[in-house]
Coordinates of C-alpha atoms in Angstrom, one line a residue:
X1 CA 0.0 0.0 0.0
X2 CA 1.1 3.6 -0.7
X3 CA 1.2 6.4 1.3
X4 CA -1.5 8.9 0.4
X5 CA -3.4 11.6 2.4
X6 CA -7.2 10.5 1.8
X7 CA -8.1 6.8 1.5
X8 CA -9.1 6.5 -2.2
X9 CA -12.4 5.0 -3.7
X10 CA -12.4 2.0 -5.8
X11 CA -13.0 4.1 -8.8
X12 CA -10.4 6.4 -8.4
X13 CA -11.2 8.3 -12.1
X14 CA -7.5 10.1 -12.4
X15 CA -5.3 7.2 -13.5
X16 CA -5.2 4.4 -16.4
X17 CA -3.9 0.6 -16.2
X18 CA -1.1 1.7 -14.0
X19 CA -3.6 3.1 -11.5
X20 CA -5.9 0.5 -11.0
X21 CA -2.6 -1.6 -10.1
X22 CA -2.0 1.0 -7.5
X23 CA -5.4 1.6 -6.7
X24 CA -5.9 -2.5 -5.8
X25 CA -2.7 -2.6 -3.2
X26 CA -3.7 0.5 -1.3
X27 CA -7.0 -1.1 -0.3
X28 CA -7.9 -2.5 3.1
X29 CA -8.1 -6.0 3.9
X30 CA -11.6 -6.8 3.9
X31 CA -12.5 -4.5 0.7
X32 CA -9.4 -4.9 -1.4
X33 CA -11.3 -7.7 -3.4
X34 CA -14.1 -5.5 -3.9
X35 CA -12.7 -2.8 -4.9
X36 CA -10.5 -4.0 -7.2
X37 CA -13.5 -5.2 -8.9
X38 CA -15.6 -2.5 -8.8
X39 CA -12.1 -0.2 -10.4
X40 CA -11.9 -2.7 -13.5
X41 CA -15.7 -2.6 -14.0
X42 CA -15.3 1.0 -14.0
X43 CA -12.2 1.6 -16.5
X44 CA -13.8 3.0 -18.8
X45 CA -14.7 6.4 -16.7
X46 CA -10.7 6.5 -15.8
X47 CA -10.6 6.9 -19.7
X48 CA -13.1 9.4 -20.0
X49 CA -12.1 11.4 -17.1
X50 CA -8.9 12.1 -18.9
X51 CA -10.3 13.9 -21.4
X52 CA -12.2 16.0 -19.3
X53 CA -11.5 20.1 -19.3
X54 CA -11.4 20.3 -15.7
X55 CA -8.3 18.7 -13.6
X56 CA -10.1 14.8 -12.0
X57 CA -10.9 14.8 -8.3
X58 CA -9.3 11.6 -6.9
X59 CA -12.4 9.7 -6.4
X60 CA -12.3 8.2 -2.2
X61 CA -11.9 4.3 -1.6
X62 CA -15.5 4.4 -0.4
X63 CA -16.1 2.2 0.7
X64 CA -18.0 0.8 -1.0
X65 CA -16.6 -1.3 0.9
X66 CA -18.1 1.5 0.7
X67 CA -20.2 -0.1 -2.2
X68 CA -30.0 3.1 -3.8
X69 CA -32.2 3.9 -7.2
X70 CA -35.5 2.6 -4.8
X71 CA -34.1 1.7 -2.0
X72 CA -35.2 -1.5 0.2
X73 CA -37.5 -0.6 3.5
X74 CA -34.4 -1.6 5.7
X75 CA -32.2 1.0 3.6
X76 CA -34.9 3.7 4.5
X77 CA -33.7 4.0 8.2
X78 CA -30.5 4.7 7.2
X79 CA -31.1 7.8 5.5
X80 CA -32.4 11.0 7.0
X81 CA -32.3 12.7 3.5
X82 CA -31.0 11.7 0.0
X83 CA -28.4 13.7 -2.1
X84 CA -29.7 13.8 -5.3
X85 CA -26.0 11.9 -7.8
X86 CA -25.4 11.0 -11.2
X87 CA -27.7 8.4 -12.5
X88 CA -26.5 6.3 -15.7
X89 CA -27.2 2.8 -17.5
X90 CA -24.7 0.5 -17.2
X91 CA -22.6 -1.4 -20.3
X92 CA -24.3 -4.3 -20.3
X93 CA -22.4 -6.2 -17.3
X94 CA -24.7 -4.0 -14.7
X95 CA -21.5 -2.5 -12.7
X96 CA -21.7 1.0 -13.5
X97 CA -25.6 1.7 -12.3
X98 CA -24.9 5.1 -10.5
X99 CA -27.7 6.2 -7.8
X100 CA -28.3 8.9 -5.1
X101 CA -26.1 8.5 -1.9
X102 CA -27.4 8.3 1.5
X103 CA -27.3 10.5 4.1
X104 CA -27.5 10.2 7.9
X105 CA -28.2 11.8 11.1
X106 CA -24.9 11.8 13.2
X107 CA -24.7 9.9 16.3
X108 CA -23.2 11.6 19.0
X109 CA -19.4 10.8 19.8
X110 CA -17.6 10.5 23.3
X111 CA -14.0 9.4 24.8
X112 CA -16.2 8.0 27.6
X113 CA -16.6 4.3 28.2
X114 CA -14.5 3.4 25.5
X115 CA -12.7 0.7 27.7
X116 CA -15.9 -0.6 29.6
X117 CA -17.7 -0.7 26.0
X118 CA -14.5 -2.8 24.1
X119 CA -14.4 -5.2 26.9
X120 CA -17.7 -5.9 26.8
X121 CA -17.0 -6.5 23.1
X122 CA -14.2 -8.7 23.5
X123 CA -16.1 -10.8 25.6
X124 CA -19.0 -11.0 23.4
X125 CA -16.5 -11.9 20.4
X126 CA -15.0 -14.7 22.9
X127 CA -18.1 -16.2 23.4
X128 CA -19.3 -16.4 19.5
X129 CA -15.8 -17.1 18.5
X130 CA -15.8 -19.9 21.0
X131 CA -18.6 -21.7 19.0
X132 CA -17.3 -21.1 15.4
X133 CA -16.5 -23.9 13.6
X134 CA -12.8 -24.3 11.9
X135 CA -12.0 -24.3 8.4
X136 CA -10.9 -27.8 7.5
X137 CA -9.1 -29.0 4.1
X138 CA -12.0 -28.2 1.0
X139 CA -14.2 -26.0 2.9
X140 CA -14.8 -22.4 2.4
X141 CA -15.5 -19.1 4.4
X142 CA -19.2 -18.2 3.3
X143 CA -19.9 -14.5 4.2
X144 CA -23.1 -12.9 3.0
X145 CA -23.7 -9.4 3.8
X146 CA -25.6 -5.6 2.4
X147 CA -23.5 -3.1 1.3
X148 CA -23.8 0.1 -0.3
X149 CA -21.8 3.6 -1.0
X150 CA -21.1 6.9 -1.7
X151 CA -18.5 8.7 -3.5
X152 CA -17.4 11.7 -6.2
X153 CA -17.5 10.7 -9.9
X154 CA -15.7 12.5 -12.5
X155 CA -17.1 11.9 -16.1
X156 CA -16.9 13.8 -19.1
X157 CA -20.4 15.2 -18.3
X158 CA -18.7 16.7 -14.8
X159 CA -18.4 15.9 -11.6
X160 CA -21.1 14.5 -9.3
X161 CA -21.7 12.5 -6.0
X162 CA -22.9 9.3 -6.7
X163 CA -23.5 5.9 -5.1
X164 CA -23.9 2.8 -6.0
X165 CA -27.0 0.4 -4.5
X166 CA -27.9 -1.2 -1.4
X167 CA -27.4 -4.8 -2.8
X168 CA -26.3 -8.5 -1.1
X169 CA -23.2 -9.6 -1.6
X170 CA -21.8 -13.2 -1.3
X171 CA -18.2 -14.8 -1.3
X172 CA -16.7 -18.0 -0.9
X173 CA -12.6 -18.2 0.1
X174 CA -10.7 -21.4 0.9
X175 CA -8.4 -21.2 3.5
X176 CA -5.5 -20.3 2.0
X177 CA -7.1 -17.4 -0.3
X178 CA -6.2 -19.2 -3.3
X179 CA -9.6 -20.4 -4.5
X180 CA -13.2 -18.5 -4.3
X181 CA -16.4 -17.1 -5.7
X182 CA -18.1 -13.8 -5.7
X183 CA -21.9 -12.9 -6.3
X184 CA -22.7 -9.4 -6.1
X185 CA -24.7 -7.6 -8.6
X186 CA -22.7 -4.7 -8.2
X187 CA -19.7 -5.7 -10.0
X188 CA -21.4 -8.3 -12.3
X189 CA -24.9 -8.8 -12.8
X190 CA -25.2 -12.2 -13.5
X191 CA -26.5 -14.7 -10.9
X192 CA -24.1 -16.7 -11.1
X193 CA -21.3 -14.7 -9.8
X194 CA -17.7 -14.9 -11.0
X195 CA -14.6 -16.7 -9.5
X196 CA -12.2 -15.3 -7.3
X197 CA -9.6 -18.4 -7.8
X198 CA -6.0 -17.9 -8.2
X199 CA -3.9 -16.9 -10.0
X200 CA -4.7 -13.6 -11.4
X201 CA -5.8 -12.1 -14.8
X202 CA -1.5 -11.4 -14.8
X203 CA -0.4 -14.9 -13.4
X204 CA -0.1 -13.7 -9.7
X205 CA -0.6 -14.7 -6.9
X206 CA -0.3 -12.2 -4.1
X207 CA 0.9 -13.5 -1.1
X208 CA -1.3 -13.1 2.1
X209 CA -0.9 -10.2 4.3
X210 CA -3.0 -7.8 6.8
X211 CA -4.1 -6.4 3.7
X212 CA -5.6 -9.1 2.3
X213 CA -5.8 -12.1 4.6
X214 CA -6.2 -15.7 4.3
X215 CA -8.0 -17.6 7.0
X216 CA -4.5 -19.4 7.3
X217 CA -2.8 -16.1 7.6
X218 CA -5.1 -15.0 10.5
X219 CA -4.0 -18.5 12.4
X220 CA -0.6 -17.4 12.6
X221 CA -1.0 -14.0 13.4
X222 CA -0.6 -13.0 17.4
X223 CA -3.2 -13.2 20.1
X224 CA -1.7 -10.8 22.2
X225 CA -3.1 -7.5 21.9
X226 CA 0.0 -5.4 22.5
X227 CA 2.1 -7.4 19.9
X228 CA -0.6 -7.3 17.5
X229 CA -0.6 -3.5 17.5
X230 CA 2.2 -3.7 17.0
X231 CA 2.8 -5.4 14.5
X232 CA -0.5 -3.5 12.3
X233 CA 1.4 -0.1 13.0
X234 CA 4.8 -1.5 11.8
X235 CA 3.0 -3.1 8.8
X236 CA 0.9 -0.1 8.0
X237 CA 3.3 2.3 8.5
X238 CA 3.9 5.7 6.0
X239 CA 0.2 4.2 5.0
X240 CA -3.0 6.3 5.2
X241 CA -3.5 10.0 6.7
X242 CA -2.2 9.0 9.9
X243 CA -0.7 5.6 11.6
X244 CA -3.3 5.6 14.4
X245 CA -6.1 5.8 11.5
X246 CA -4.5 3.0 9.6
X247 CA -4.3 0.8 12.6
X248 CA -8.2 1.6 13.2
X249 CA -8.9 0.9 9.9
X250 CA -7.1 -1.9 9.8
X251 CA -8.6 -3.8 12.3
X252 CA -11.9 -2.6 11.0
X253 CA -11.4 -4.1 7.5
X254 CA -10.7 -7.5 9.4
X255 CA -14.1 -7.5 11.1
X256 CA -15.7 -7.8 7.7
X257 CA -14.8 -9.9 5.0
X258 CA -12.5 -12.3 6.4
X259 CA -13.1 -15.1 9.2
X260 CA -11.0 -14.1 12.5
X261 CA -9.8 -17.5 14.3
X262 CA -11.2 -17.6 18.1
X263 CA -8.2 -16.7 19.5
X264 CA -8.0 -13.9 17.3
X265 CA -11.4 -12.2 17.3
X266 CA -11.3 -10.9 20.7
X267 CA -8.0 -9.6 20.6
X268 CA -8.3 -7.3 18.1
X269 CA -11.0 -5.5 20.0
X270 CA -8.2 -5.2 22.7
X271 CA -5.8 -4.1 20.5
X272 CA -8.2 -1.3 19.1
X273 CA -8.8 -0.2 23.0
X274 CA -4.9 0.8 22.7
X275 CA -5.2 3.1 20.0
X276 CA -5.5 7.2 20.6
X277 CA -8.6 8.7 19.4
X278 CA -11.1 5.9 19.8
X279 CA -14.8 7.1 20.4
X280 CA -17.5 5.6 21.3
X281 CA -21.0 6.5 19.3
X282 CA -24.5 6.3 20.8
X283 CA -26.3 5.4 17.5
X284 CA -25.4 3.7 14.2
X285 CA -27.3 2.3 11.8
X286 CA -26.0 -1.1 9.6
X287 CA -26.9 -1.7 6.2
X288 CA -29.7 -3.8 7.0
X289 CA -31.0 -1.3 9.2
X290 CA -30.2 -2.4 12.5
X291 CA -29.6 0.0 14.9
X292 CA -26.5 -0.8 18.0
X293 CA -23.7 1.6 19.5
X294 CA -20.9 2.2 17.2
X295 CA -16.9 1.8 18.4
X296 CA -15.4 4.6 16.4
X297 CA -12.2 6.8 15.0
X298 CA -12.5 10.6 13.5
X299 CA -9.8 11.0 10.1
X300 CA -9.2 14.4 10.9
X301 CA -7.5 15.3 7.5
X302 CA -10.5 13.5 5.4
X303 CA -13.4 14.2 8.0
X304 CA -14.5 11.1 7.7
X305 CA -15.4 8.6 10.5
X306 CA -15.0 4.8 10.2
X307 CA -17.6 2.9 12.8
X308 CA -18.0 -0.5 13.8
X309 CA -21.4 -1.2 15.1
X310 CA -22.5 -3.4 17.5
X311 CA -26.1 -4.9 19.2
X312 CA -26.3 -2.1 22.4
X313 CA -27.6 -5.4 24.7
X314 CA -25.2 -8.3 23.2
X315 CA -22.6 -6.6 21.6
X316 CA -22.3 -8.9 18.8
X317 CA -20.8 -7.2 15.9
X318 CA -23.5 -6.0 13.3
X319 CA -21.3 -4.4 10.9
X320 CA -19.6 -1.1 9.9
X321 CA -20.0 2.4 7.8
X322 CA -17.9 5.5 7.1
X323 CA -19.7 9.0 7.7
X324 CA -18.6 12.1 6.3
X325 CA -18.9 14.2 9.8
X326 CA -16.6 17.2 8.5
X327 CA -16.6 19.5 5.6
X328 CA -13.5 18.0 3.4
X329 CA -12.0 20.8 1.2
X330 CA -10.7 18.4 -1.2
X331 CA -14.0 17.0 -2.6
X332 CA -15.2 20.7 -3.9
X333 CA -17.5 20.5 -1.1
X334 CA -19.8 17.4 -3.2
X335 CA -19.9 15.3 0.0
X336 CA -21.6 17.4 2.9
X337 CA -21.3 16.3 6.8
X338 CA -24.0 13.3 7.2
X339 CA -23.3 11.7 3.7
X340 CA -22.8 7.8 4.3
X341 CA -19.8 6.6 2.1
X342 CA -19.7 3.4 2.9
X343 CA -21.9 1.0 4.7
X344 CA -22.1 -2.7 5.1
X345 CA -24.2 -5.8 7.4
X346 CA -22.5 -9.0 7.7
X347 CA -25.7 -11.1 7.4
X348 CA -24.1 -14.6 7.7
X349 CA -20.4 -15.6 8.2
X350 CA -19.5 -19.5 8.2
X351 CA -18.4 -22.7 7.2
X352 CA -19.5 -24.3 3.8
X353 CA -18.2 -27.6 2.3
X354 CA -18.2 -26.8 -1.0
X355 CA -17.6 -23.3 -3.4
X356 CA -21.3 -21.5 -4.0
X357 CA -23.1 -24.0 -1.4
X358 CA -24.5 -21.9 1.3
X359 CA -25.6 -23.0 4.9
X360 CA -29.1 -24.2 3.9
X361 CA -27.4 -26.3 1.4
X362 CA -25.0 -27.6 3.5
X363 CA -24.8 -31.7 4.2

C-alpha cells in the first residue's frame, strides 16, 4: 500500500492501467477484493475522465466497501435525507448503475466508556468465536452481507456524488485465499457470480498479508493485543492519513470480509482499546437497518469517520459504515457532513463444504 493523504475510492477516475494496479494494493483487507472489482468494472470512466477540461478529483476508496435507485425498507432507516448523484445505464455487465447517496443523522461521539464498552466486546466476540467452527481442508469461508456507498465521480459530463445500491453480496474463500467465488450484482450482474480463484488475470498470486488475509494467515497472526498492534502499525506504516487511523482501519477491515480465528477475534477489539482517538458512538445504523452503539475513529484530515457497530444489549458485531462528519475541502465541497460513504451488514459468516453451497445447502 502507498502512502497517500485521503483513502481512495475504488474508482479512483484520475489514472489508467497503472492506476488501477496501484489503486488495488492500497486497499484495506476486507475491501481490497471489492474494490479492485468495482475499479476494473469501471475503467472506462478512468478513460473518460482524462479527457475531461477540468483537472479529475481523486475519487475516495469508499467504501463501498463503501459499495439506492428505490431503495429497500431496511435501507430507509439509514437515510435522513438523500443527495440527489449521477444516475446512468450501465454497459451491459450491470456495474456501472450510478444512484443517489445516502445520508445520515450523526450519532453523538464521546471518549467516555470506551474501555468498559470494548471489553464488553471482547467478551462478546470470545463467546461467538468460542462456537465457530474451523475451516478444514476443502471447505470455504461463506460471508453474505448488504452493502452500499457513496463517493465523487468524474465523467466527461462533470463531476457528481454518486453511489452505487444497497445490494447483497456473497463470497466463498478457501483457507489459504487461493480459491473463491463472488456474487454481487454490483460488480457483475449475472446470478451466477464470478470466480475469485487464483492466479490472477497477470499470473499472480499475491501473497497473504493484513491487507488481504487468508483464513490461514489470520492463524498465525498473534493473540496478544499489544504485539498485534504492534505489528499492524509497523506493517501499515507511512500508510493512510495518519498511523493511528490505519491501525483503526485496519482492524476494521478484518471485522468484515475475512473469518478471524477464536483466539483472534477478541483480541483485536483489545488491540483497538490501545489506539488514541477511539470514540464511542451512541447510534449507528448497519446496512440492513439495524440500529446498535458504534466503536469509532474521526480522520481528521478526510473528515470522515469509520464505525464498527455493535447490538447495544449483546454486543455482537452487526457491521460497519464510514460518515462524512466534517466538511473536506478536497471533494469541492460534493460530500456534505452526514453523507454515508460506505456501509455494510454481515448477514451470515461460516463454514461451507463446498464453493457457491450456502448454509441451507450444506450436508
Amino acid at each position: 500500500m502507498t502512502a497517500n493523504t485521503s483513502r481512495n475510492h475504488p474508482a479512483e477516475e484520475d489514472g489508467s492501467a497503472e492506476l488501477l494496479s496501484g489503486t488495488a494494493r492500497d486497499l484495506p483487507p476486507g475491501r481490497h477484493q471489492f474494490h479492485k472489482e468495482r475499479l476494473m468494472a469501471q475503467i472506462h470512466d478512468l478513460q473518460q475522465a482524462e479527457h475531461t477540461a477540468a483537472a479529475p478529483m481523486r475519487e475516495r476508496r469508499r467504501r463501498l466497501l463503501r459499495p439506492a435507485i428505490a431503495l429497500p425498507l431496511t435501507a430507509v432507516a439509514l437515510a435522513a435525507a438523500v443527495v440527489v448523484g449521477l444516475t446512468r445505464s450501465d454497459d451491459g455487465n450491470g456495474v456501472r448503475d450510478y444512484s443517489p447517496a445516502l445520508t445520515t443523522t450523526l450519532g453523538a461521539a464521546s471518549s467516555k466508556g470506551v474501555p468498559q464498552l470494548l471489553d464488553q466486546i471482547s467478551l462478546a466476540a470470545a463467546r461467538s468465536s468460542s462456537s465457530r467452527p474451523d475451516v478444514g481442508p476443502g471447505q470455504y469461508i461463506y460471508i453474505k452481507s448488504e452493502s452500499a456507498d457513496s463517493y465523487v465521480s468524474n465523467t466527461d459530463s462533470g463531476t457528481s456524488l454518486a453511489g452505487h445500491p444497497l445490494h447483497t453480496r456473497q463470497t466463498w474463500m478457501s483457507p489459504d485465499g487461493t480459491k473463491g467465488w463472488l456474487i454481487d450484482p454490483a460488480v457483475n450482474k449475472s446470478p451466477e457470480g464470478e470466480t475469485l480463484s487464483l492466479p490472477d488475470e497477470q499470473g499472480n498470486t499475491p501473497k497473504p498479508s493484513l491487507n488481504g488475509p487468508s483464513y490461514d494467515y489470520l492463524t498465525k497472526l498473534t493473540t496478544d493485543p499489544d504485539k498485534l498492534l504492534a505489528k499492524i502499525y509497523a506493517e501499515t506504516k507511512g500508510q493512510g492519513n495518519s498511523p493511528d487511523q490505519e491501525a483503526f482501519s485496519t482492524i476494521g477491515d478484518l471485522l468484515v470480509e475475512s473469518y478471524p480465528p477464536a483466539e483472534l477475534y477478541p483480541a483485536l477489539f483489545k488491540a483497538a482499546e490501545k489506539i488514541p482517538g477511539v470514540v464511542v458512538v451512541d447510534d449507528a445504523t448497519d446496512a440492513a437497518g439495524r440500529h446498535g452503539v458504534a466503536v469509532a475513529r474521526l480522520d481528521e484530515t478526510s473528515g470522515e469517520r469509520d464505525e464498527w457497530i455493535f447490538d447495544s444489549k449483546s454486543h455482537v458485531f452487526l457491521g460497519v459504515r464510514t460518515v462524512q462528519v466534517r466538511k473536506d475541502s478536497e471533494d469541492g465541497g460534493l460530500i456534505p457532513p452526514g453523507t454515508i460513504l460506505f456501509t455494510n451488514a454481515i448477514l451470515e459468516r461460516t463454514v461451507v463444504d463446498g464453493i457457491r453451497q450456502t448454509p441451507s445447502a450444506k450436508s
